[in-house]
Coordinates of N, CA and C in Angstrom, one line a residue:
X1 N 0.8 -1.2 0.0 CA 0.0 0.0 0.0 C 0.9 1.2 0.0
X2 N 0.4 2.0 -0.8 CA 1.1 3.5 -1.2 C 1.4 4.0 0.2
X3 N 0.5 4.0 1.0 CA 0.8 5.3 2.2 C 1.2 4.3 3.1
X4 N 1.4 3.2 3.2 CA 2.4 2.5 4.3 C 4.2 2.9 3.3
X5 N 4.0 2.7 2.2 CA 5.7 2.8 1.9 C 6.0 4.3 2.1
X6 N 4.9 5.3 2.0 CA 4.9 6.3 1.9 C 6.1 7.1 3.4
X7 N 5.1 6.0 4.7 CA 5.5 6.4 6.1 C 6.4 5.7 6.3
X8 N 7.3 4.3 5.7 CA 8.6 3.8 5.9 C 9.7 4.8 5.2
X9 N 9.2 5.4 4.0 CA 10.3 6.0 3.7 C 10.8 7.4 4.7
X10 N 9.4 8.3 5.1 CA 9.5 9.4 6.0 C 10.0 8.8 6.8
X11 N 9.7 7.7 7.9 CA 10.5 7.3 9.1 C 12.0 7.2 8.7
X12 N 12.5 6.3 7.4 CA 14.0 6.3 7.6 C 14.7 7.3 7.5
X13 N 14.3 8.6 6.2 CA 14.6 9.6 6.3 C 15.1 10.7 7.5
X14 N 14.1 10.4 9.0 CA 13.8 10.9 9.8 C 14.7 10.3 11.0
X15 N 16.0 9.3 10.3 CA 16.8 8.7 11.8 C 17.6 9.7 12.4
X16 N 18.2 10.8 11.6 CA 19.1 11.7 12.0 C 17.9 12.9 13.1
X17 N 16.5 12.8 13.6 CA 16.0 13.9 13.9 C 16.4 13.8 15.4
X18 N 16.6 15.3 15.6 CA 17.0 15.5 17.2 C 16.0 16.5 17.9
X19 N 15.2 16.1 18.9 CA 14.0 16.7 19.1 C 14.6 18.2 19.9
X20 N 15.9 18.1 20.1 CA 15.9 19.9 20.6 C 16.1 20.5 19.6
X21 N 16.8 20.0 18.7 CA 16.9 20.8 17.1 C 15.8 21.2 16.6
X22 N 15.1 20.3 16.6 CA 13.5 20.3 16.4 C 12.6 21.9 17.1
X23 N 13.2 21.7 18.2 CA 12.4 22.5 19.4 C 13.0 24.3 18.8
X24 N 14.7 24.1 18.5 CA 15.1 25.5 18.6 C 15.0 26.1 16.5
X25 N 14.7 24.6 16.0 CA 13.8 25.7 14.6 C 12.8 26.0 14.2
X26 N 12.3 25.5 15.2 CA 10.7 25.8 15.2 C 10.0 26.2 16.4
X27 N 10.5 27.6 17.1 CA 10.0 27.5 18.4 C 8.3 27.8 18.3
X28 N 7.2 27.8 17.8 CA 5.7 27.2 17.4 C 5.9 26.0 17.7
X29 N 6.4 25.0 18.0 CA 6.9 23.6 17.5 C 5.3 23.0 18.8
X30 N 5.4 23.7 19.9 CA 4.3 23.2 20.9 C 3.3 23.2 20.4
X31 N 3.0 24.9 19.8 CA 1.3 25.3 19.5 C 1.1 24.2 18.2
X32 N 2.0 23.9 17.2 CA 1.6 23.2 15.9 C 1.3 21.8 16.0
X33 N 1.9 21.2 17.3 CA 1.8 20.0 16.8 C 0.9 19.3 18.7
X34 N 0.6 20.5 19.2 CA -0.4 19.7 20.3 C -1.7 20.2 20.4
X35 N -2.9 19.6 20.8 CA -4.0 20.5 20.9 C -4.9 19.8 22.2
X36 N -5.6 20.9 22.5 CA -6.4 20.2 23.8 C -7.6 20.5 23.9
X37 N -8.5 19.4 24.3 CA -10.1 19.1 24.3 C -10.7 19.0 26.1
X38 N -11.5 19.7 26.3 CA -12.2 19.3 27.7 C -10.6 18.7 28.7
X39 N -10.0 19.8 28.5 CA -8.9 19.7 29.3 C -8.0 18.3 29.5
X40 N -8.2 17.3 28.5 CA -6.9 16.7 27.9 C -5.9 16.9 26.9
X41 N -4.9 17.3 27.2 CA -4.0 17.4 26.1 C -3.2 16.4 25.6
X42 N -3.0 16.5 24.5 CA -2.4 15.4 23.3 C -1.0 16.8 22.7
X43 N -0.2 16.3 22.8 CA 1.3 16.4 22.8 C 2.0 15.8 21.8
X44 N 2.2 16.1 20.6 CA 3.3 15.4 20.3 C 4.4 16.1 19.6
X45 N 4.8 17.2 19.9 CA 5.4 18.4 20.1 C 7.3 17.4 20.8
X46 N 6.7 16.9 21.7 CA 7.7 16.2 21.9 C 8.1 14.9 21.8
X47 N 7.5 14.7 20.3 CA 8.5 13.0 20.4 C 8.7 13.7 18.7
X48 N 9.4 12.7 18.5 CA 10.1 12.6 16.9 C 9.3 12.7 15.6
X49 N 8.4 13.6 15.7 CA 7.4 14.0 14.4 C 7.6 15.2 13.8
X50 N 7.0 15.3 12.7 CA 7.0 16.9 12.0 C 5.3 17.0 11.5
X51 N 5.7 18.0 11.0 CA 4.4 18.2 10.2 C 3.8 17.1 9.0
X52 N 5.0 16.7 9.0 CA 4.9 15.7 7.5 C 4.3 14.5 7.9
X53 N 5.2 13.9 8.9 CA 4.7 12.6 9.9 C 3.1 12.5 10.1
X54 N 2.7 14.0 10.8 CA 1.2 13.6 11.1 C 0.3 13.9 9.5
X55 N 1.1 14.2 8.4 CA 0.1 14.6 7.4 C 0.0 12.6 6.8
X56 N 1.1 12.0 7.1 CA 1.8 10.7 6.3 C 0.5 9.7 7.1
X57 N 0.8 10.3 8.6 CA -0.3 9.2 9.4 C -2.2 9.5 9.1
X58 N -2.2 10.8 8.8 CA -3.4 11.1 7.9 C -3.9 10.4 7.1
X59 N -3.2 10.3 6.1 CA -3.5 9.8 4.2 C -3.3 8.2 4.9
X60 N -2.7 7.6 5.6 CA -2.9 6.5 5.9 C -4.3 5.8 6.9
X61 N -5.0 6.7 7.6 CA -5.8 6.5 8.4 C -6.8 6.2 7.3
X62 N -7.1 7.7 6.9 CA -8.3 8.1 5.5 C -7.8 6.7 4.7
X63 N -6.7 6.2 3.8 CA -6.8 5.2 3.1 C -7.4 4.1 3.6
X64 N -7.3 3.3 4.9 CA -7.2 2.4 5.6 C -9.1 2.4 6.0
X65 N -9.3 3.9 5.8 CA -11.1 3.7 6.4 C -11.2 3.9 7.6
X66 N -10.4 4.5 8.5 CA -11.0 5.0 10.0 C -11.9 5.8 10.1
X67 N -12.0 6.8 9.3 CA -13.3 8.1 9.7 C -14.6 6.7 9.5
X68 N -14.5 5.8 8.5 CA -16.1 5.6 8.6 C -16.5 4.0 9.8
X69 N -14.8 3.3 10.2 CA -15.0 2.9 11.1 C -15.0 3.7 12.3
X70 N -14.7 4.6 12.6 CA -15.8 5.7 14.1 C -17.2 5.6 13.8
X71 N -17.9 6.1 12.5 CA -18.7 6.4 12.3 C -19.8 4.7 12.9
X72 N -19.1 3.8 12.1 CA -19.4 2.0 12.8 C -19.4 1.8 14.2
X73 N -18.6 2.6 15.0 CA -18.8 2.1 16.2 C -19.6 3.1 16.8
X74 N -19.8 4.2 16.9 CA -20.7 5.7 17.4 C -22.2 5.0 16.9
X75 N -21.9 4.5 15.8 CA -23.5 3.9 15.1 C -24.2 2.7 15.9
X76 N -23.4 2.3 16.6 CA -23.4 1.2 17.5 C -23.6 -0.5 16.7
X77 N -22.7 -0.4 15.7 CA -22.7 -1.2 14.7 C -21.8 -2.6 15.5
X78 N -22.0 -3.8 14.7 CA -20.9 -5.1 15.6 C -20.0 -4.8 15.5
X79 N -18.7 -3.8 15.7 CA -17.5 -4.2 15.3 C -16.2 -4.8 16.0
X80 N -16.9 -5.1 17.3 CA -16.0 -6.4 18.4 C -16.3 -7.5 17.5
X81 N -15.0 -7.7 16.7 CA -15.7 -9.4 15.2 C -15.4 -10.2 16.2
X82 N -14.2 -10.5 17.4 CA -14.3 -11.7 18.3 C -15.4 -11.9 19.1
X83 N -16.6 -11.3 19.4 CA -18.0 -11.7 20.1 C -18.6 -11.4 19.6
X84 N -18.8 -10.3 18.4 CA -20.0 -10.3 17.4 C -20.9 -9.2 17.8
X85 N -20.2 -8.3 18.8 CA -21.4 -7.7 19.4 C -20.3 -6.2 19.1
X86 N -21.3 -4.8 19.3 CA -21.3 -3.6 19.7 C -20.2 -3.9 20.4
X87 N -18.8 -2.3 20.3 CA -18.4 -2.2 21.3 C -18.6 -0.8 22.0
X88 N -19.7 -1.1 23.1 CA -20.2 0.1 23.7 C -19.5 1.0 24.5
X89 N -18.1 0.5 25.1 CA -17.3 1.5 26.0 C -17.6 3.4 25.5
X90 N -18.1 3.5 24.4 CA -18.2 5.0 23.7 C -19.8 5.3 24.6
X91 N -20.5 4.6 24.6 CA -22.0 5.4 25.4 C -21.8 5.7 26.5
X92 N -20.3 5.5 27.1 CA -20.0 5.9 28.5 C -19.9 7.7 28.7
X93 N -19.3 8.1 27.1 CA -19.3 9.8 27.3 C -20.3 10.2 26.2
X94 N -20.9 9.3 25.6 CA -22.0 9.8 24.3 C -22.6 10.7 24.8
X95 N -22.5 12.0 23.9 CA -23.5 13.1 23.9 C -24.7 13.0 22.7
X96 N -24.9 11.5 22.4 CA -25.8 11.5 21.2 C -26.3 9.8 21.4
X97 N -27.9 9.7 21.0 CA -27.7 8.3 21.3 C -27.4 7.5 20.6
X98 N -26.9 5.9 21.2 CA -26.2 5.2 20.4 C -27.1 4.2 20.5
X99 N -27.9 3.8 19.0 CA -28.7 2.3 18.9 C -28.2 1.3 19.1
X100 N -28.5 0.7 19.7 CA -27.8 -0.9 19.1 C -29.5 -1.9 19.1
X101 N -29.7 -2.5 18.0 CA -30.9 -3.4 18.2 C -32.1 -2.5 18.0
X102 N -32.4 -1.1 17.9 CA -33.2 -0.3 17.9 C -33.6 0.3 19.3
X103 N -32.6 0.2 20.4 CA -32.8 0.4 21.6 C -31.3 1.5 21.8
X104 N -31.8 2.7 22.2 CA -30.7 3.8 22.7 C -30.4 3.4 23.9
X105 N -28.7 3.2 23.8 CA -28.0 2.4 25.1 C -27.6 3.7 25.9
X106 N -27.2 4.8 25.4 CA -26.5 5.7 26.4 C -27.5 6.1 27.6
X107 N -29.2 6.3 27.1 CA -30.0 5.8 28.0 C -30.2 4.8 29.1
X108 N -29.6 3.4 28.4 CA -29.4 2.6 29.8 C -28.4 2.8 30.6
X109 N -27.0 3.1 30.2 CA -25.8 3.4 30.7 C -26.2 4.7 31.7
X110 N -26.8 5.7 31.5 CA -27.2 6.7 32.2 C -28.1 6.2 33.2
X111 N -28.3 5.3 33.5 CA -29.4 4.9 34.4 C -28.5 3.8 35.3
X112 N -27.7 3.1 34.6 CA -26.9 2.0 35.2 C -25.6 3.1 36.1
X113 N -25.5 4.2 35.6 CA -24.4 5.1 35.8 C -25.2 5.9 37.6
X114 N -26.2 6.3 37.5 CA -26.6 7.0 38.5 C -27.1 6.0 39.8
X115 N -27.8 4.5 39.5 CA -27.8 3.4 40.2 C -26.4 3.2 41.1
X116 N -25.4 3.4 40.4 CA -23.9 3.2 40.7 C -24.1 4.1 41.6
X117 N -24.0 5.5 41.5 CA -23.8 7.1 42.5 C -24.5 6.8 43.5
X118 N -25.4 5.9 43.3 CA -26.8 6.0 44.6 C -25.9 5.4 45.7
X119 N -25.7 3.7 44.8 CA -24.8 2.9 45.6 C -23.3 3.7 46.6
X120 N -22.6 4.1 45.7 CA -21.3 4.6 46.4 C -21.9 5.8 47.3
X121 N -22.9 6.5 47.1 CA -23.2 7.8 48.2 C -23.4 7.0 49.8
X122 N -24.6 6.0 49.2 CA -24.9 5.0 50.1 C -23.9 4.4 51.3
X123 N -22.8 3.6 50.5 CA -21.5 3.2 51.1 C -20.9 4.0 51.9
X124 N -20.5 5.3 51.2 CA -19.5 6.2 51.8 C -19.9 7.0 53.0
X125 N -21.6 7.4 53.3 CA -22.2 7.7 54.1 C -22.4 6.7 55.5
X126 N -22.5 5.6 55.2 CA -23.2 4.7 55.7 C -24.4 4.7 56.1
X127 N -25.2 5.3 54.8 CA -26.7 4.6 55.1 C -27.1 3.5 54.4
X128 N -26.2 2.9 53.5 CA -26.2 1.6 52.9 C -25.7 0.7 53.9
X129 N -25.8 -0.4 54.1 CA -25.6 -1.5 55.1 C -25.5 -2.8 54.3
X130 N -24.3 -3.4 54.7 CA -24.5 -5.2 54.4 C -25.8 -5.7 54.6
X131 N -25.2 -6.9 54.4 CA -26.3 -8.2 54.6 C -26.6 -8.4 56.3
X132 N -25.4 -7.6 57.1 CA -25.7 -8.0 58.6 C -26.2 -6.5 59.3
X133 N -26.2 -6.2 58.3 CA -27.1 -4.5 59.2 C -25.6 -3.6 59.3
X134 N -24.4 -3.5 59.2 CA -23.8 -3.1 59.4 C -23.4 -2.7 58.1
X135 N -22.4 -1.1 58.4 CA -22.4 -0.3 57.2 C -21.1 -1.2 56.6
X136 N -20.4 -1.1 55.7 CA -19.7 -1.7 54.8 C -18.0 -1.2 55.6
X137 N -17.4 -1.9 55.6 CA -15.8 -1.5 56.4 C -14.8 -1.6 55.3
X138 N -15.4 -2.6 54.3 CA -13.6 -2.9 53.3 C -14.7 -2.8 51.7
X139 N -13.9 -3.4 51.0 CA -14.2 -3.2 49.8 C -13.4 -4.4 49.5
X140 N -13.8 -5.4 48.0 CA -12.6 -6.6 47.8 C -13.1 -6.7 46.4
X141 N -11.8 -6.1 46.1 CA -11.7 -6.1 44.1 C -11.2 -6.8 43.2
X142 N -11.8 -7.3 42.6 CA -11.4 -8.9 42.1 C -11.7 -8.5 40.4
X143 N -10.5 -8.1 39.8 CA -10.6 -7.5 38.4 C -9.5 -8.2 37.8
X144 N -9.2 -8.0 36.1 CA -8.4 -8.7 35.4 C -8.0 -7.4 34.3
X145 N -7.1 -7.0 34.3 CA -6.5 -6.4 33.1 C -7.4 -5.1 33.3
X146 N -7.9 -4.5 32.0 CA -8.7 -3.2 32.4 C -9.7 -3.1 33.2
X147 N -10.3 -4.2 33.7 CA -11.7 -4.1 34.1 C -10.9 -3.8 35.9
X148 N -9.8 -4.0 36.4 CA -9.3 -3.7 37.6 C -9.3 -2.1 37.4
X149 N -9.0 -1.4 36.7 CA -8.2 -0.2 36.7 C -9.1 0.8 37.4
X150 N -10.6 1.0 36.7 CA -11.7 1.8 37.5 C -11.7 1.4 39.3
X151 N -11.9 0.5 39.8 CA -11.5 0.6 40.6 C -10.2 0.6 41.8
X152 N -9.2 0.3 40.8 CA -8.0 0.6 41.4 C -8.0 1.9 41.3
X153 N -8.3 3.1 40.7 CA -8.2 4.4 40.8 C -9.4 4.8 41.8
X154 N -10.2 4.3 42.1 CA -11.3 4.5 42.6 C -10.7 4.6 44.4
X155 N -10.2 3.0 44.8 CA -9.7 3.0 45.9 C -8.0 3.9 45.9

């Protein structure tokens, strides 16, 4: 494919680059090549790119079909091919609803999401209570790979 040889050749061309050289001929070099959304920033101002790099990783996305695979998964289309199903992790921040089956899920997620807040207000107050009438003392997190992480940041 054109725009993969396209981006081997810019990469080897690019063994000699030295990111302070980088920094002192182009001091714009931050504002051009980072931008920030709802207060995360994306940076790549500092690693080994130019303008060319991100134009090369462009023409390769667009060739390859990413804009219309977003559009596949925002649509709430199957595109998890190992279970065949939607991958919903996006209805977590959807500001629009996402079908799947003819049923708007960000709807249920918003309802599964505030159930949660009830629960943890519950907990942390202690007006929620175990099974023995007593308010809750520990927590025990039993997760695998990413599904640990929300709660490891959590506790």
């Amino acid at each position: 494919m054109a725009e993969w040889r396209a981006l081997a050749e810019h990469h080897a061309s690019g063994a000699s680059l030295d990111l302070r050289r980088l920094f002192e001929q182009d001091p714009a070099r931050f504002e051009k090549l980072s931008l920030s959304h709802d207060g995360i920033l994306l940076d790549c101002s500092k690693n080994l790119v130019t303008g060319d790099t991100l134009r090369l990783l462009t023409a390769l996305a667009q060739a390859r079909g990413l804009p219309a695979a977003i559009e596949r998964l925002f649509a709430g289309e199957r595109v998890n091919t190992t279970e065949g199903r939607a991958a919903l992790h996006v209805a977590l921040r959807a500001d629009r609803p996402i079908t799947v089956d003819g049923r708007d899920v960000v709807a249920d997620v918003r309802s599964v999401l505030q159930r949660m807040r009830h629960f943890c207000e519950g907990v942390r107050s202690g007006r929620l209570t175990g099974a023995t009438g007593r308010a809750f003392s520990d927590v025990v997190n039993i997760g695998i790979g990413g599904s640990h992480l929300g709660p490891a940041l959590v506790c």
